[in-house]
mmCIF file of C-alpha atoms in Angstrom:
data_model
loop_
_atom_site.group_PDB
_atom_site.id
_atom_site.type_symbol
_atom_site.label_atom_id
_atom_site.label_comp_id
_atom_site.label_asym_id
_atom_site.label_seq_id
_atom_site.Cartn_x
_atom_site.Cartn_y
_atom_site.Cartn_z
ATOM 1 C CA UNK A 1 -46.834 16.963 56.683
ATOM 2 C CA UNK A 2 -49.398 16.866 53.897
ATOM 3 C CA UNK A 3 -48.823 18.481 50.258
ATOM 4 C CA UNK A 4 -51.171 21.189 49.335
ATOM 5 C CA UNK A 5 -52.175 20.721 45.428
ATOM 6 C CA UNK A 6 -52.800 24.006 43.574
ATOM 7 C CA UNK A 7 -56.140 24.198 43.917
ATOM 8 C CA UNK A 8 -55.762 24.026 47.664
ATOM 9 C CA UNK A 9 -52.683 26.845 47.923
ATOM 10 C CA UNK A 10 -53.935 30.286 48.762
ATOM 11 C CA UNK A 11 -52.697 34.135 48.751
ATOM 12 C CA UNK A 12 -51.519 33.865 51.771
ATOM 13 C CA UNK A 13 -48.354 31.928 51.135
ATOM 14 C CA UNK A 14 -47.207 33.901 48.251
ATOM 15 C CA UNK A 15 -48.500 37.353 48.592
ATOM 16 C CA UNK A 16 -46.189 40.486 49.657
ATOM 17 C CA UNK A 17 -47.072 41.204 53.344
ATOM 18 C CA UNK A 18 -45.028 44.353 53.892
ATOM 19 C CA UNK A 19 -46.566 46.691 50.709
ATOM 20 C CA UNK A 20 -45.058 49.744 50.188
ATOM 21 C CA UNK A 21 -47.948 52.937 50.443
ATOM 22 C CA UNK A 22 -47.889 56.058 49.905
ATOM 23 C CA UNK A 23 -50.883 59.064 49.835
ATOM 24 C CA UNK A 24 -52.758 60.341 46.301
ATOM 25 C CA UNK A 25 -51.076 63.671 46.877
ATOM 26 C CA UNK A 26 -47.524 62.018 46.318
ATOM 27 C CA UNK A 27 -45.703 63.360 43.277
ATOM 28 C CA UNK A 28 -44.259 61.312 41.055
ATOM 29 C CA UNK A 29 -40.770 62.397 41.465
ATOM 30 C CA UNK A 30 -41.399 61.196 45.303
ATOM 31 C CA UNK A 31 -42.818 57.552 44.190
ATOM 32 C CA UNK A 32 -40.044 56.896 41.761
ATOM 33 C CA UNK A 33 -37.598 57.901 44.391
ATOM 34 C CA UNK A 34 -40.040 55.142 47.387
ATOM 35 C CA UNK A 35 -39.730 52.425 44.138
ATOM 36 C CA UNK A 36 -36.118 53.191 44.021
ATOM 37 C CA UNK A 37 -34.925 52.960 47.774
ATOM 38 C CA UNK A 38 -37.222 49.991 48.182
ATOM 39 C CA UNK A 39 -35.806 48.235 44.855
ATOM 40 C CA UNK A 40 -39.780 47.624 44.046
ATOM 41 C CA UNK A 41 -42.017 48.055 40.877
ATOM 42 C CA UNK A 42 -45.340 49.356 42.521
ATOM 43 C CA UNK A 43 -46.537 51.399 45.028
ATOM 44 C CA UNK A 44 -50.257 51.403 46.438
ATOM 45 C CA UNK A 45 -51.926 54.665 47.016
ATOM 46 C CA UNK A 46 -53.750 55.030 50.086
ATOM 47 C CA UNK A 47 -55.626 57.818 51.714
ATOM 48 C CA UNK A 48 -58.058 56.584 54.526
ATOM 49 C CA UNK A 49 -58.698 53.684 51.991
ATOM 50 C CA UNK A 50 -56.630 51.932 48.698
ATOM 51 C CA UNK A 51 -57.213 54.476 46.290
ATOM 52 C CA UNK A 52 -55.308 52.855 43.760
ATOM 53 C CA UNK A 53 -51.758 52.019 42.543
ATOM 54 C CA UNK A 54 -48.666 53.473 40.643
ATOM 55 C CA UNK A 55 -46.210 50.818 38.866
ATOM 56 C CA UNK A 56 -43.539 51.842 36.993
ATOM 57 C CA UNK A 57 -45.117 51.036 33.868
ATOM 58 C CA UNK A 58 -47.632 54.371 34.858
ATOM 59 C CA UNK A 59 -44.987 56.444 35.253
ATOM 60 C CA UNK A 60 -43.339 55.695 31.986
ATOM 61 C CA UNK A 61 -46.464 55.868 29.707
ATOM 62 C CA UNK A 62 -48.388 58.170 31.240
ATOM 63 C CA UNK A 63 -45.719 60.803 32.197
ATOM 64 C CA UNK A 64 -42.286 60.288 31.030
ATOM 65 C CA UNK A 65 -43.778 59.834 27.566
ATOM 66 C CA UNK A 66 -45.526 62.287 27.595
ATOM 67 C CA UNK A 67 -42.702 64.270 28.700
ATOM 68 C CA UNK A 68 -44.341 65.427 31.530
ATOM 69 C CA UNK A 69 -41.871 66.837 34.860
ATOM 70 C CA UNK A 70 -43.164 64.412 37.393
ATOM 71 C CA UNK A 71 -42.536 67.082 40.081
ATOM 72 C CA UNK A 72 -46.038 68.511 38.629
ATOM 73 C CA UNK A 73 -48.309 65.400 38.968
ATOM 74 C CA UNK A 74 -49.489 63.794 41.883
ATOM 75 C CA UNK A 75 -49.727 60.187 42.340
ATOM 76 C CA UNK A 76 -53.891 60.700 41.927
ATOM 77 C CA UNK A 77 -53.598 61.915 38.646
ATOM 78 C CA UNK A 78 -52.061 58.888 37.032
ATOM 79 C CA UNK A 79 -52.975 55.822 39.314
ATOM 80 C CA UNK A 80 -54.463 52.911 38.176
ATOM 81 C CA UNK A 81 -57.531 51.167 39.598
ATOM 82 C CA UNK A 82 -56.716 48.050 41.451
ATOM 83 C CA UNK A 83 -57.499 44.464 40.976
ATOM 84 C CA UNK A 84 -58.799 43.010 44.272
ATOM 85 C CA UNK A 85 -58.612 39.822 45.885
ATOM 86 C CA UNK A 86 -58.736 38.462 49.513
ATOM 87 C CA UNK A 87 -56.486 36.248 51.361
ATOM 88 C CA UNK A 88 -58.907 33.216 50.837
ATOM 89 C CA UNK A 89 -58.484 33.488 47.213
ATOM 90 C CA UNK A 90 -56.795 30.593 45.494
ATOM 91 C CA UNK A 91 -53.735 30.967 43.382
ATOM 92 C CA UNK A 92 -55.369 29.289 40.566
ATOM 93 C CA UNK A 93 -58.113 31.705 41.092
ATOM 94 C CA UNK A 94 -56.095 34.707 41.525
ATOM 95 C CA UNK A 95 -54.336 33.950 38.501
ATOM 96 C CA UNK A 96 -57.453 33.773 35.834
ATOM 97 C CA UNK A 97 -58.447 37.416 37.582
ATOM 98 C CA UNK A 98 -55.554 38.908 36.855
ATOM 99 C CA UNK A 99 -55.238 37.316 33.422
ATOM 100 C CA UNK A 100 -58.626 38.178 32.651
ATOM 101 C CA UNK A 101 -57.962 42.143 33.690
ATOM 102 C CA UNK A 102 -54.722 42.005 32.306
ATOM 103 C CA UNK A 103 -53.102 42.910 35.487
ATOM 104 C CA UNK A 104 -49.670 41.869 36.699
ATOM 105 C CA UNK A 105 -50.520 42.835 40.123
ATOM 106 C CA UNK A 106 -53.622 42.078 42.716
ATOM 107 C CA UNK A 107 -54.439 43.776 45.672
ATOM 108 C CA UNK A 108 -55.491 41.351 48.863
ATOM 109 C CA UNK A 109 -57.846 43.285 50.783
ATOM 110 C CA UNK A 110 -60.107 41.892 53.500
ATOM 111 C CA UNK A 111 -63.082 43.413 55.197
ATOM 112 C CA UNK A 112 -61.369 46.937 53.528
ATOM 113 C CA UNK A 113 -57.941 46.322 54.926
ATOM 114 C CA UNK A 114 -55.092 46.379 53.121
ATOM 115 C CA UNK A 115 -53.261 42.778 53.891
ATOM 116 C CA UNK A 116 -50.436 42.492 50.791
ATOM 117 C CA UNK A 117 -50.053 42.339 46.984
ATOM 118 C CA UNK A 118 -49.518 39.574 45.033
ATOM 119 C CA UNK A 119 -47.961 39.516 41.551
ATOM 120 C CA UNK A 120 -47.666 37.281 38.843
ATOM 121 C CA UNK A 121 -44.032 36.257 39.836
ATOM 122 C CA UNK A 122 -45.367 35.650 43.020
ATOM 123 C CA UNK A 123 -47.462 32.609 41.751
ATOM 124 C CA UNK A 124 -44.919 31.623 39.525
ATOM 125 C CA UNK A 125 -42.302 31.276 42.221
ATOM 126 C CA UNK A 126 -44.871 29.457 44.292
ATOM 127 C CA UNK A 127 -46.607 27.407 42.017
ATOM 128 C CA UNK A 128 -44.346 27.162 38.720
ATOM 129 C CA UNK A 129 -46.930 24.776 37.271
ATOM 130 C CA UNK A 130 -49.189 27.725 36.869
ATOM 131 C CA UNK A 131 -47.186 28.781 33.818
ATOM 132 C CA UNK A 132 -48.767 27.234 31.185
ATOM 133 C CA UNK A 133 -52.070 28.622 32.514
ATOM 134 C CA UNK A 134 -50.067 32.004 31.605
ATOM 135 C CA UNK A 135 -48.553 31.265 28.297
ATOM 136 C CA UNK A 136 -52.067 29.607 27.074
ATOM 137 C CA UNK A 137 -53.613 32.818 27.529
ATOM 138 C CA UNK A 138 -51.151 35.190 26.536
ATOM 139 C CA UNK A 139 -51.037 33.215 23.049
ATOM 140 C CA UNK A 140 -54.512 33.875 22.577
ATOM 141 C CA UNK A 141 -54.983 35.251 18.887
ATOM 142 C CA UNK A 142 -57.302 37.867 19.254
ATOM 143 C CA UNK A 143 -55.810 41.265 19.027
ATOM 144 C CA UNK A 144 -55.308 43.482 22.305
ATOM 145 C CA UNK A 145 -57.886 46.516 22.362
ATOM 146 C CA UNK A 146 -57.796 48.999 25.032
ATOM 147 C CA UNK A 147 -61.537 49.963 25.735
ATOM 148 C CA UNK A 148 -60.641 51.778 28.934
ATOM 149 C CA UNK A 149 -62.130 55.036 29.228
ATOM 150 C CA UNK A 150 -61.222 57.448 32.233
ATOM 151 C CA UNK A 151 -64.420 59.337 33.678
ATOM 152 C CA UNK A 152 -63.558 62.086 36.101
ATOM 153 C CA UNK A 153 -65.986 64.594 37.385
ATOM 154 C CA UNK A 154 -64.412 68.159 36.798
ATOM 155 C CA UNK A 155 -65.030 71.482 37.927
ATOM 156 C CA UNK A 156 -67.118 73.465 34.727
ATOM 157 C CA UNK A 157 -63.953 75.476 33.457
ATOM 158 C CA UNK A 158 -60.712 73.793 33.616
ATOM 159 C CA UNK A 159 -57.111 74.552 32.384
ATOM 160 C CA UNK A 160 -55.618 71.176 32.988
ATOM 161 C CA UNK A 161 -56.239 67.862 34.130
ATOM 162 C CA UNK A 162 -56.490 64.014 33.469
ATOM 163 C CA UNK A 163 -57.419 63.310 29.967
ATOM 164 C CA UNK A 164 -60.595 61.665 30.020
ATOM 165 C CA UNK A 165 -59.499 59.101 26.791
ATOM 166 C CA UNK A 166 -56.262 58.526 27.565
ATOM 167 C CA UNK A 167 -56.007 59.227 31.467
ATOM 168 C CA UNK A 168 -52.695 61.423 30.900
ATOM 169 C CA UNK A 169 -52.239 64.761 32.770
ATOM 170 C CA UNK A 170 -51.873 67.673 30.380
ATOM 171 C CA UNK A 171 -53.498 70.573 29.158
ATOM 172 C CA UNK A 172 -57.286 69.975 28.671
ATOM 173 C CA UNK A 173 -60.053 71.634 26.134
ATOM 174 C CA UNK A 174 -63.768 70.226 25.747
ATOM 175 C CA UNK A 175 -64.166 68.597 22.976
ATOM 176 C CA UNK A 176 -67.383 66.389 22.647
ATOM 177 C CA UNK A 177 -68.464 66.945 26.047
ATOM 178 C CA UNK A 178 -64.667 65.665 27.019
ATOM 179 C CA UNK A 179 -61.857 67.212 28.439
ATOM 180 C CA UNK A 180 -59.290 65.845 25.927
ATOM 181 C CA UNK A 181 -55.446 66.890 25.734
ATOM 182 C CA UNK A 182 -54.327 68.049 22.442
ATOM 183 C CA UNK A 183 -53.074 64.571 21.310
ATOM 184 C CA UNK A 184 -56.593 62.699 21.876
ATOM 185 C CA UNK A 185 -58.301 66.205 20.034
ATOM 186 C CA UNK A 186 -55.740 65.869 17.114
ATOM 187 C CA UNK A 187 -56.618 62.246 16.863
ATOM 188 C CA UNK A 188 -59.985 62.592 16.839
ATOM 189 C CA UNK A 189 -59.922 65.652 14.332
ATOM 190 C CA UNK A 190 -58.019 63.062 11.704
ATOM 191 C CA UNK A 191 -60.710 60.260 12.771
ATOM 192 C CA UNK A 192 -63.824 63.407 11.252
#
């Protein structure tokens, strides 16, 4: 039997095969209940194609936060875009993608198909070498800046909505050519 080095191991051996979906017009209350009964921390969301993906940390910053009821807000309003990778993808490569986009959590998807998810435990548990790859980066000095903006095309009048700075659900009012909930218009009131 020969020994496959790290540079040789791929997706394939450590990824998730069974991933747990679920459609954009899933309320929250419904994919906390799916995480729940399926004792898992994500969920893709997938119409006819991956649309994105909820994790736990979503629901937690971007609605229970915000104290938002998360019978109101459908999966589509607060996923995240995905990080994708295929099945030929090396761990060693999958890991510096998802350190670089500060992901926990890649998508493998070939020719559009949806073929697992692969996490960072996932590589560890394969390939426990990879963890100083990990540590080196996340000891980096430079300071973390979210530069993420959320652009969403919206109807011309609009009572509420994903905020297009902060990407959480709420009320909306223009502001700057933005539909902005109150706390992204109060900060940027104190910022004038």
């Amino acid at each position: 039997m020969e020994l496959k080095t790290n540079n040789d191991i791929g997706i394939k051996e450590a990824m998730t095969r069974n991933v747990v979906t679920a459609r954009s017009d899933t309320t929250i209350t419904e994919i906390a209940t799916i995480m729940t009964d399926n004792d898992i921390s994500s969920v893709v969301i997938e119409d006819k194609e991956v649309e994105g993906i909820i994790t736990t940390n979503n629901i937690i910053s971007k609605v229970v936060s915000k104290n938002i009821s998360p019978d109101h807000i459908s999966a589509g309003m607060v996923m995240d875009k995905f990080i994708e990778i295929t099945s030929n993808t090396t761990l060693v490569e999958a890991s510096s993608i998802m350190i670089k986009n500060n992901s926990k959590v890649a998508l493998v998807i070939d020719d559009g198909q949806l073929k697992g998810l692969l996490t960072l435990t996932d590589i560890v548990r394969v390939s426990p070498e990879l963890i100083a790859l990990f540590v080196e980066k996340s000891n980096i000095d430079e300071p973390y800046v979210d530069d993420t903006t959320h652009t969403i095309d919206y109807p011309d009048s609009l009572e509420e909505g994903v905020c297009e700075r902060c990407g959480v659900y709420s009320q909306l009012s223009m502001k700057n050519n933005q539909y902005l909930c109150s706390d992204c218009i109060e900060d940027e009131d104190s910022q004038e």
